[in-house]
Short mmCIF file of C-alpha atoms in Angstrom, two decimals:
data_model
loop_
_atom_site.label_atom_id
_atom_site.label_comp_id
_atom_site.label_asym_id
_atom_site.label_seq_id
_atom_site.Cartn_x
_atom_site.Cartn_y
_atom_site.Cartn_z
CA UNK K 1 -33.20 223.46 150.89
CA UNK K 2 -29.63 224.34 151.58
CA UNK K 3 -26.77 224.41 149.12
CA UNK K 4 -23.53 222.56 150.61
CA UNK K 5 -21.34 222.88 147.61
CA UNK K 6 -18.57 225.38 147.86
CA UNK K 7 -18.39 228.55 146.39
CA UNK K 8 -15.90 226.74 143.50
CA UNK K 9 -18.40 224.10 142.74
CA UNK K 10 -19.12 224.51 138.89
CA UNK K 11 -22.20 221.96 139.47
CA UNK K 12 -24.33 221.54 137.29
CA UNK K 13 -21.00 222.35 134.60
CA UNK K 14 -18.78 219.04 134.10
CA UNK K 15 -16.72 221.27 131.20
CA UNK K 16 -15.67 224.67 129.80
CA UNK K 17 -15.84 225.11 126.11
CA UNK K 18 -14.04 228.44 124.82
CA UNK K 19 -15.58 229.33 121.39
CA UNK K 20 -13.68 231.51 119.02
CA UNK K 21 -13.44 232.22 115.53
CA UNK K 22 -10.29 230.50 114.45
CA UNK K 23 -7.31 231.33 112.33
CA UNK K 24 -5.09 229.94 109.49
CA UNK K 25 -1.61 228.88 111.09
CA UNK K 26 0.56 228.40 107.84
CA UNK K 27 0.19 230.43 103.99
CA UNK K 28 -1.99 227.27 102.46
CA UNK K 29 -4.66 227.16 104.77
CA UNK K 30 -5.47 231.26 104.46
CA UNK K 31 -7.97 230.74 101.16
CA UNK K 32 -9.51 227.40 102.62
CA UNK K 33 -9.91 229.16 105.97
CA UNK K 34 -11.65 232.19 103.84
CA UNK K 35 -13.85 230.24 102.61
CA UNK K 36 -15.17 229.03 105.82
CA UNK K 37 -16.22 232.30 106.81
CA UNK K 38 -17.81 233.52 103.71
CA UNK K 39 -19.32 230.47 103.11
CA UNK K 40 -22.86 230.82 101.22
CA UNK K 41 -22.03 234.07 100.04
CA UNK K 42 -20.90 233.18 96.77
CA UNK K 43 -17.55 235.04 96.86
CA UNK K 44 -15.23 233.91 93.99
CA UNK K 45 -11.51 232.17 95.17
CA UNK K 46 -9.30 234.64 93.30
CA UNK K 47 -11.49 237.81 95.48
CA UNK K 48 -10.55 235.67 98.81
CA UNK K 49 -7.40 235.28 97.65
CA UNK K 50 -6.79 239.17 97.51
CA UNK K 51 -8.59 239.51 100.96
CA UNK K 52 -5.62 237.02 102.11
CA UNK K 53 -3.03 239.13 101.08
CA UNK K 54 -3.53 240.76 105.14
CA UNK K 55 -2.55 237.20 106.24
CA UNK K 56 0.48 236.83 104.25
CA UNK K 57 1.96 239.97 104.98
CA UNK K 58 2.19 238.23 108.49
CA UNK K 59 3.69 235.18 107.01
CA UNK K 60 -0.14 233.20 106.61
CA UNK K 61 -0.75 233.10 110.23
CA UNK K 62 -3.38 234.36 111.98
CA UNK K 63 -2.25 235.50 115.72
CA UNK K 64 -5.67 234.40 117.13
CA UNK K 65 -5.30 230.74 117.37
CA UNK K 66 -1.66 231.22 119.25
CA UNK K 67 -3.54 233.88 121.65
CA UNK K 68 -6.36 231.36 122.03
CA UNK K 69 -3.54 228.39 123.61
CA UNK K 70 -2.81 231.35 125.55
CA UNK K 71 -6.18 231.97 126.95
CA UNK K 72 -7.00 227.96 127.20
CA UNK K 73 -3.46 227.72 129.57
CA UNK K 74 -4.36 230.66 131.95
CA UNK K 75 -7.85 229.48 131.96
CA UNK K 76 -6.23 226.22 133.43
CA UNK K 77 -4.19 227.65 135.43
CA UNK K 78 -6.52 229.80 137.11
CA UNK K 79 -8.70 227.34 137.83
CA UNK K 80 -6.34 224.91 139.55
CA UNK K 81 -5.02 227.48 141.65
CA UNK K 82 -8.98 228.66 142.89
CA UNK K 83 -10.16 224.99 143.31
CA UNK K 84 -12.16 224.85 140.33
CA UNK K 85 -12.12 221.21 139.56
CA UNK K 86 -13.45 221.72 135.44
CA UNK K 87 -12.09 220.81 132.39
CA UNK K 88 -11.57 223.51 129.76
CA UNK K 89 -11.74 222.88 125.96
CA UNK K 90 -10.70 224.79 122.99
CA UNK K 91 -12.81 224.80 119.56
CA UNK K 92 -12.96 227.41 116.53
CA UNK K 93 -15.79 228.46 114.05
CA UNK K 94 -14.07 228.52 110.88
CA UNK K 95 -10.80 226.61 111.66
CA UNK K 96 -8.97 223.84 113.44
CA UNK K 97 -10.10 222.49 116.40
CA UNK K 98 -13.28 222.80 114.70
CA UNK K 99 -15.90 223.50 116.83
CA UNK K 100 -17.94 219.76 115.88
CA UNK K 101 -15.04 218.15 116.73
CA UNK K 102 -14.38 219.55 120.06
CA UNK K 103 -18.05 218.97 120.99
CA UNK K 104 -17.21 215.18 120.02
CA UNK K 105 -14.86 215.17 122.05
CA UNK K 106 -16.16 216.35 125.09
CA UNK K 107 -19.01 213.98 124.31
CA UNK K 108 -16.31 211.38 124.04
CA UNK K 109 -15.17 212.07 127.60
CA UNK K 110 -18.48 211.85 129.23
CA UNK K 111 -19.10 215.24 129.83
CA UNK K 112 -22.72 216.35 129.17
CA UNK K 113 -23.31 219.73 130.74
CA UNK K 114 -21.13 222.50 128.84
CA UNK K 115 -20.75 226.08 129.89
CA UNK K 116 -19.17 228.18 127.06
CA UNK K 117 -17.11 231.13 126.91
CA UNK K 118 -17.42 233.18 123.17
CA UNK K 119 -14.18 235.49 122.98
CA UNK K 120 -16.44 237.99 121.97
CA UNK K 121 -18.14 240.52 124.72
CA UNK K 122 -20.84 242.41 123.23
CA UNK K 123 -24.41 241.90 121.83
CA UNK K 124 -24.62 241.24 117.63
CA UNK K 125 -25.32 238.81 115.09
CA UNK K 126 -21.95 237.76 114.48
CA UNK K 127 -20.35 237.98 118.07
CA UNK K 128 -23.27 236.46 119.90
CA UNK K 129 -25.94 234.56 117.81
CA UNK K 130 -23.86 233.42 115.29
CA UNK K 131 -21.93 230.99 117.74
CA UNK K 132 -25.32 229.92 119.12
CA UNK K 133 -26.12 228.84 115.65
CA UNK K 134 -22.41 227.13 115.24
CA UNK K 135 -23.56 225.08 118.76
CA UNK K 136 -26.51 224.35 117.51
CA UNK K 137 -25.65 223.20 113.97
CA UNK K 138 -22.80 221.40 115.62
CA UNK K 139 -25.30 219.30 118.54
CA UNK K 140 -26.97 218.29 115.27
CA UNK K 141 -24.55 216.92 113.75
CA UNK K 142 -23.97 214.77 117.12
CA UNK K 143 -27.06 213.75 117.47
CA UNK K 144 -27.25 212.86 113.74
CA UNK K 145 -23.77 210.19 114.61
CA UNK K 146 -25.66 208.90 117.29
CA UNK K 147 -23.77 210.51 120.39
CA UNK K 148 -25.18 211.21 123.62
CA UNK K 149 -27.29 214.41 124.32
CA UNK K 150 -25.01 217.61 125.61
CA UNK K 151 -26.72 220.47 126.98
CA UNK K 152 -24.47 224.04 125.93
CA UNK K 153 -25.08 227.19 127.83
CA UNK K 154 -23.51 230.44 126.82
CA UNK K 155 -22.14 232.15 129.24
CA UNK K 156 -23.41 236.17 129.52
CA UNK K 157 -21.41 238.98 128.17
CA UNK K 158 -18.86 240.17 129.69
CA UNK K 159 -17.95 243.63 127.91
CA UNK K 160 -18.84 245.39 131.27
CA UNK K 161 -17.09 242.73 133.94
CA UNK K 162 -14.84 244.49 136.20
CA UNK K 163 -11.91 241.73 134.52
CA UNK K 164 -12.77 242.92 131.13
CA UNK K 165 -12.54 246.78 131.85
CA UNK K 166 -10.11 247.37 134.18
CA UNK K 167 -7.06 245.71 132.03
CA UNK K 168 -8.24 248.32 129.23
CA UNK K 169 -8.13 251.68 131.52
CA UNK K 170 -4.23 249.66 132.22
CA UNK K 171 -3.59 249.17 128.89
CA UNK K 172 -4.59 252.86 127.65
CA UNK K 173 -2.26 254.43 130.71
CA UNK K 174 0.21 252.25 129.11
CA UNK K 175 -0.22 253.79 125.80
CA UNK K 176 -0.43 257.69 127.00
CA UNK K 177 2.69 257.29 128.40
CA UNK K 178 4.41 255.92 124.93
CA UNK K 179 3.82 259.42 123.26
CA UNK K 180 6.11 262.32 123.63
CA UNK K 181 5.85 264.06 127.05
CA UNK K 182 4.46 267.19 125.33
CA UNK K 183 1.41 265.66 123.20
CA UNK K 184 -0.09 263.22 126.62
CA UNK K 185 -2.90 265.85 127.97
CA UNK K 186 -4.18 266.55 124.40
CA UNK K 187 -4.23 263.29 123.38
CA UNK K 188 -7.18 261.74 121.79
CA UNK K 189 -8.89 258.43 122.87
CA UNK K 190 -10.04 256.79 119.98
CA UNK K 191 -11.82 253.73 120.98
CA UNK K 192 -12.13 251.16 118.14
CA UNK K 193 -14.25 248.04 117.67
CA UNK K 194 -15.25 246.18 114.43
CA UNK K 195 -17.81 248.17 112.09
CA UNK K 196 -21.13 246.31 111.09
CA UNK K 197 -23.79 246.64 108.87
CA UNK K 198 -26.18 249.50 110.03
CA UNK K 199 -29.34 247.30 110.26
CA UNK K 200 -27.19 244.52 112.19
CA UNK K 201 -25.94 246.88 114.81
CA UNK K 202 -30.01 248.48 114.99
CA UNK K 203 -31.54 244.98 115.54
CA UNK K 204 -28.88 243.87 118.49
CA UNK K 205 -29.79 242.85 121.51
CA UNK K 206 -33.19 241.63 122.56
CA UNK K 207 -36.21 243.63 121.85
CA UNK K 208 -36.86 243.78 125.30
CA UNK K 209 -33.00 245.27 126.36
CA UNK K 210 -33.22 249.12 127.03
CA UNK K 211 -29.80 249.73 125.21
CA UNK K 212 -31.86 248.07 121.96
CA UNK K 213 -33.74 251.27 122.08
CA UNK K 214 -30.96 253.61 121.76
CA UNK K 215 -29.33 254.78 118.53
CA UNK K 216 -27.50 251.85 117.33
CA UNK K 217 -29.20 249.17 119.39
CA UNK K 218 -27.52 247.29 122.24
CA UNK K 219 -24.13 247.25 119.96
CA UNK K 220 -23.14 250.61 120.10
CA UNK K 221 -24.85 251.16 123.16
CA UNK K 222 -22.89 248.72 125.11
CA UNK K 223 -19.82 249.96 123.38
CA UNK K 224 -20.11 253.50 124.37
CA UNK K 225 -20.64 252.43 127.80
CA UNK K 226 -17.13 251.14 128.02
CA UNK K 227 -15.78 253.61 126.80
CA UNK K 228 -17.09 256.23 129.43
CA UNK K 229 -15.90 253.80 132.03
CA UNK K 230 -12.48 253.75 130.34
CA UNK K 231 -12.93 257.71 129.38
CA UNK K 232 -13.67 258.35 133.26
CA UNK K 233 -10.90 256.09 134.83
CA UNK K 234 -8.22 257.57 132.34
CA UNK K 235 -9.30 261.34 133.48
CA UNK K 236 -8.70 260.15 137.05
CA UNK K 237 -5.69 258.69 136.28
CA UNK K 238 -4.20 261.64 134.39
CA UNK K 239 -5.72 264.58 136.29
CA UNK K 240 -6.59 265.98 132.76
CA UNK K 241 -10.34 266.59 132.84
CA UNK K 242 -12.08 266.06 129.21
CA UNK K 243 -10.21 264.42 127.51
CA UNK K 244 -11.59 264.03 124.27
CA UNK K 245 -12.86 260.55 123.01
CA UNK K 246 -14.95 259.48 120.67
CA UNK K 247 -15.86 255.41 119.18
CA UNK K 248 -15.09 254.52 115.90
CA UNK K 249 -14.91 251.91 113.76
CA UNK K 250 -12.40 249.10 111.99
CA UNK K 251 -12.45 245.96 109.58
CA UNK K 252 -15.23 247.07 107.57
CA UNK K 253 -15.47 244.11 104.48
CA UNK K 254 -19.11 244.74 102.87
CA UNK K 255 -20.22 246.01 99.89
CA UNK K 256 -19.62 249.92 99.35
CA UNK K 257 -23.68 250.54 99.21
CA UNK K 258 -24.39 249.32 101.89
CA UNK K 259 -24.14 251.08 105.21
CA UNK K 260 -22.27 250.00 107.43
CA UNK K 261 -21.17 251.98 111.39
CA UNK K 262 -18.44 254.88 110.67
CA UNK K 263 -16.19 256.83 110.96
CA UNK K 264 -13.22 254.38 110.31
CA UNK K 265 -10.72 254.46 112.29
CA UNK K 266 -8.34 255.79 109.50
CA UNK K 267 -10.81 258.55 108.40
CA UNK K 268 -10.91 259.64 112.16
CA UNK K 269 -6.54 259.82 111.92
CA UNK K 270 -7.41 262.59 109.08
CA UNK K 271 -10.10 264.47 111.02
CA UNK K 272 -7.82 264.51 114.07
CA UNK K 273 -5.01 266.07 112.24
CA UNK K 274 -6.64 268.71 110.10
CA UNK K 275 -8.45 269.67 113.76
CA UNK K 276 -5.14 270.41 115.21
CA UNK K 277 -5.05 267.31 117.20
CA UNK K 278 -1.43 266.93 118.74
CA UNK K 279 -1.75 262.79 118.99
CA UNK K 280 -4.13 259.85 119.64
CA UNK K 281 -4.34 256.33 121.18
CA UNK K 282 -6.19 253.92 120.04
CA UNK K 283 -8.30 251.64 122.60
CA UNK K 284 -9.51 248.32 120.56
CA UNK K 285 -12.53 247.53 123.25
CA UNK K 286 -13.98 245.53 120.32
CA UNK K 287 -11.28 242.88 120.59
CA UNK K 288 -10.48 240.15 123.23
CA UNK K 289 -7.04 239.76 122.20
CA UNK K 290 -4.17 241.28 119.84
CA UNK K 291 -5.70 239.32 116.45
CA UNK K 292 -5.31 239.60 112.86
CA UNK K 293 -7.71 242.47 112.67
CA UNK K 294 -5.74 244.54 115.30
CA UNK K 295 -2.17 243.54 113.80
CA UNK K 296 -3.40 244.35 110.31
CA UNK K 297 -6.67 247.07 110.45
CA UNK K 298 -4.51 248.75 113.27
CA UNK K 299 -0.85 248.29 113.99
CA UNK K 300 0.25 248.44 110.13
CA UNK K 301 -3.10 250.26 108.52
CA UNK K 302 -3.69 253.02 110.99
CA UNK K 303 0.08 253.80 112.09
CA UNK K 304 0.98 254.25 107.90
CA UNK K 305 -1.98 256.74 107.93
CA UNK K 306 -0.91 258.63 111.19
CA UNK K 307 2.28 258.31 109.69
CA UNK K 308 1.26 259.59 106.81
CA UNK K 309 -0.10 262.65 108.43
CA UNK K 310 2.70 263.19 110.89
CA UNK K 311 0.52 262.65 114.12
CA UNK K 312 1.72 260.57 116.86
CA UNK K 313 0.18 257.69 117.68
CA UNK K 314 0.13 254.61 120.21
CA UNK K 315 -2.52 251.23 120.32
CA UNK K 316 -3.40 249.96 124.07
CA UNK K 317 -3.23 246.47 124.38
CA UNK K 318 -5.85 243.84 124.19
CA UNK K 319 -6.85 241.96 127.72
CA UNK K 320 -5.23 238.64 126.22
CA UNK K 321 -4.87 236.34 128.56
CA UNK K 322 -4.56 239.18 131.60
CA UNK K 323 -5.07 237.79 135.04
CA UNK K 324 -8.15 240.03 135.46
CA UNK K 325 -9.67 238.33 132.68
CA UNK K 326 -9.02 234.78 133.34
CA UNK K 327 -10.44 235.44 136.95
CA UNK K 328 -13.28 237.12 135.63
CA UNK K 329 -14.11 234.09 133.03
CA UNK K 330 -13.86 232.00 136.01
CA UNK K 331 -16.77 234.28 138.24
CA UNK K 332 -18.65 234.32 135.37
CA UNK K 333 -18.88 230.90 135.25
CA UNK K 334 -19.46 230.09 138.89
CA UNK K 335 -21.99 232.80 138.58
CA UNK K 336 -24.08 230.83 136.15
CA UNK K 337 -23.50 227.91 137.95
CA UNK K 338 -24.92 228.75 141.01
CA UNK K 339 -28.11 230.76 139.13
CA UNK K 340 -28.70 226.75 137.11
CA UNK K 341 -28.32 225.88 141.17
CA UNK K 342 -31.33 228.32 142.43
CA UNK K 343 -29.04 230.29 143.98
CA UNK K 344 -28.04 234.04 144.64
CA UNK K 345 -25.15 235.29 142.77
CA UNK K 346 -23.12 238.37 142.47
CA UNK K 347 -23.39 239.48 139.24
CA UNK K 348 -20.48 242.26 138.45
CA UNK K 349 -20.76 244.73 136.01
CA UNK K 350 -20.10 248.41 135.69
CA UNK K 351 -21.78 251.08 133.81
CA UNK K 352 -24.89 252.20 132.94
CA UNK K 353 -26.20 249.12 131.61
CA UNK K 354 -25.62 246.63 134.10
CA UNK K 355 -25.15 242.64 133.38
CA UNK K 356 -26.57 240.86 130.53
CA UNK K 357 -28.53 238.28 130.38
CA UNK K 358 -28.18 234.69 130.51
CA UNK K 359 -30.28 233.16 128.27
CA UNK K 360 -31.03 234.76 124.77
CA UNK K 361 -34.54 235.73 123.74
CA UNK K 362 -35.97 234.05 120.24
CA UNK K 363 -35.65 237.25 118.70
CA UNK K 364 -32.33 238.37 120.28
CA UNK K 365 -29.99 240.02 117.53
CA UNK K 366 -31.44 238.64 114.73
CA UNK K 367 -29.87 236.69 111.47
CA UNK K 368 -29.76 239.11 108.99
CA UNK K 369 -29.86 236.39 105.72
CA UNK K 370 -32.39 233.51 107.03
CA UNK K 371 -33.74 232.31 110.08
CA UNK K 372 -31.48 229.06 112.05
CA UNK K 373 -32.10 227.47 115.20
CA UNK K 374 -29.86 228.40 117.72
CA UNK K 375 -29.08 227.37 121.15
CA UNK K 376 -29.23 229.11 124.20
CA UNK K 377 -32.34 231.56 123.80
CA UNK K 378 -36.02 231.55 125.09
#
């Protein structure tokens, strides 16, 4: 049977949901907003409070949530001008709009059939299965009020899409070219995402994913491979062959015994230097868009230590709400759309890896404290 949609037909979508982790937006709601996202951990007040001391340096306000209106108004705007008749909806993990109450709304509306985008790209725990619990928790809580049945389906990574990429070869150009003249061709790319517990990053992905088999499991793997695309592009770019790059690692917040991916990015500054190193940029490919954790773990952390050591340094930008991306978000979706449809899609990725999957195995980067169901998965 013949499909006569057009290509911009989001059927069997009625609604976008973009998923993110939330922030506080004023100096009162950085403790409460804390203990959202260590919630069950048993971590006393007066600790968060000392964790928040990040958040007031930047007046209690989080960057993300601003970023996120951001990324909601391109979204709309993108689609409009393609012909992509879809609502798009904002809700947040651990802050306002709360995730349950976005889902009621979009309930409320009449919409049933929810893609979602997670502003997180790559395979883990807390970046991928953790918001399939949140959905799932959340469609509980529906169903427990009596609301009518939504169906949620996450949309695949993206850390490999063409829209996701190429902003970040742009954005590391951008940086070369803010050191001095003389340091550019021996500059080191130092490509940083957030750390995670060793046996988190080991069990990502699904058992059956070939990068789970590698050293680090799907997370690092799929990490690294951006990185050579970026590496590669940059070298092309430049005309300097070999540039030196290596992935490293930001944010860490666990306990000190346990293990968690290294080196951080600050302990990577030092090695640079005493290794004669005449600068560095540093490429957050962990991070959708200029957040807290960059701001903080990056712009004022890691500059004082370069500082510190006298080596010049520069941060690329995050994709944000770049063009590329929003465009991408909206093949992406489209994509799925027209796989729920029976029908051929092109699915874009670059790399070694290729794209991800759609729908989540059962044992697909697993919950490290105790087993929750979670939507989305096989």
């Amino acid at each position: 049977m013949s499909d006569s949609r057009t290509p911009t037909d989001p059927a069997p979508y009625d609604a976008l949901l973009l998923l993110s982790f939330g922030g506080p937006e004023a100096p009162e709601d950085v403790v409460p907003f804390l203990e959202n996202v260590t919630r069950g951990r048993g971590i006393p007040k007066e600790r968060l409070a000392e964790v928040g001391k990040h958040y007031f340096l930047f007046g209690g306000v989080s960057p993300i949530n601003g970023q996120n209106r951001e990324l909601l108004a391109a979204l709309r705007k993108d689609f409009a001008e393609h012909g992509l008749d879809l609502p798009v909806y904002w809700g947040n993990r651990n802050w306002a709009p709360y995730l349950v109450d976005t889902l009621r709304e979009l309930a409320g509306d009449g919409h049933r059939r929810i893609a979602v985008l997670a502003t997180s790209a790559y395979a883990g725990y807390s970046g991928c299965r953790q918001y399939r619990e949140n959905l799932a928790d959340a469609l509980a809580a529906l169903a427990e009020e009596g609301l009518p049945e939504l169906r949620v389906d996450k949309l695949r990574h993206f850390y490999n899409h063409p829209g996701f990429v190429r902003p970040m070869v742009d954005a590391t150009l951008a940086a070369l070219a803010e050191l001095p003249a003389a340091d550019r061709d021996g500059a080191h790319l130092a490509f940083t995402t957030h750390s995670i517990p060793d046996a988190m990053a080991e069990t990502s992905g699904a058992p059956d994913d070939p990068a789970r088999g590698r050293p680090g499991g799907a997370y690092v793997a799929q990490h690294l491979d951006v990185a050579r695309l970026i590496a590669a592009a940059v070298e092309e770019a430049t005309g300097v062959a070999d540039r030196p790059w290596e992935l490293v690692y930001q944010s860490r917040s666990g306990a000190p015994h346990i293990p968690w991916l290294e080196p951080d990015i600050c302990d990577h500054l030092e090695s640079l230097h005493a290794a004669g190193v005449p600068a560095a940029v540093m490429v957050p490919i962990g991070f959708v868009s200029d957040h807290m954790e960059v701001k903080y773990d990056l712009d004022t952390e890691a500059v004082a230590k370069a500082a510190e050591l006298g080596l010049p340094v520069a941060r690329a930008a995050t994709v944000g709400a770049d063009a590329r991306f929003t465009a991408a978000v909206r093949e992406l979706l489209l994509e799925r759309a027209a796989v729920e449809r029976g029908l051929p899609a092109e699915r874009c990725a670059l790399g070694a890896l290729g794209p991800s999957h759609d729908v989540c195995a059962v044992a697909c980067c697993p919950n490290p404290r105790a087993a929750r169901p979670a939507v989305a998965e096989i």
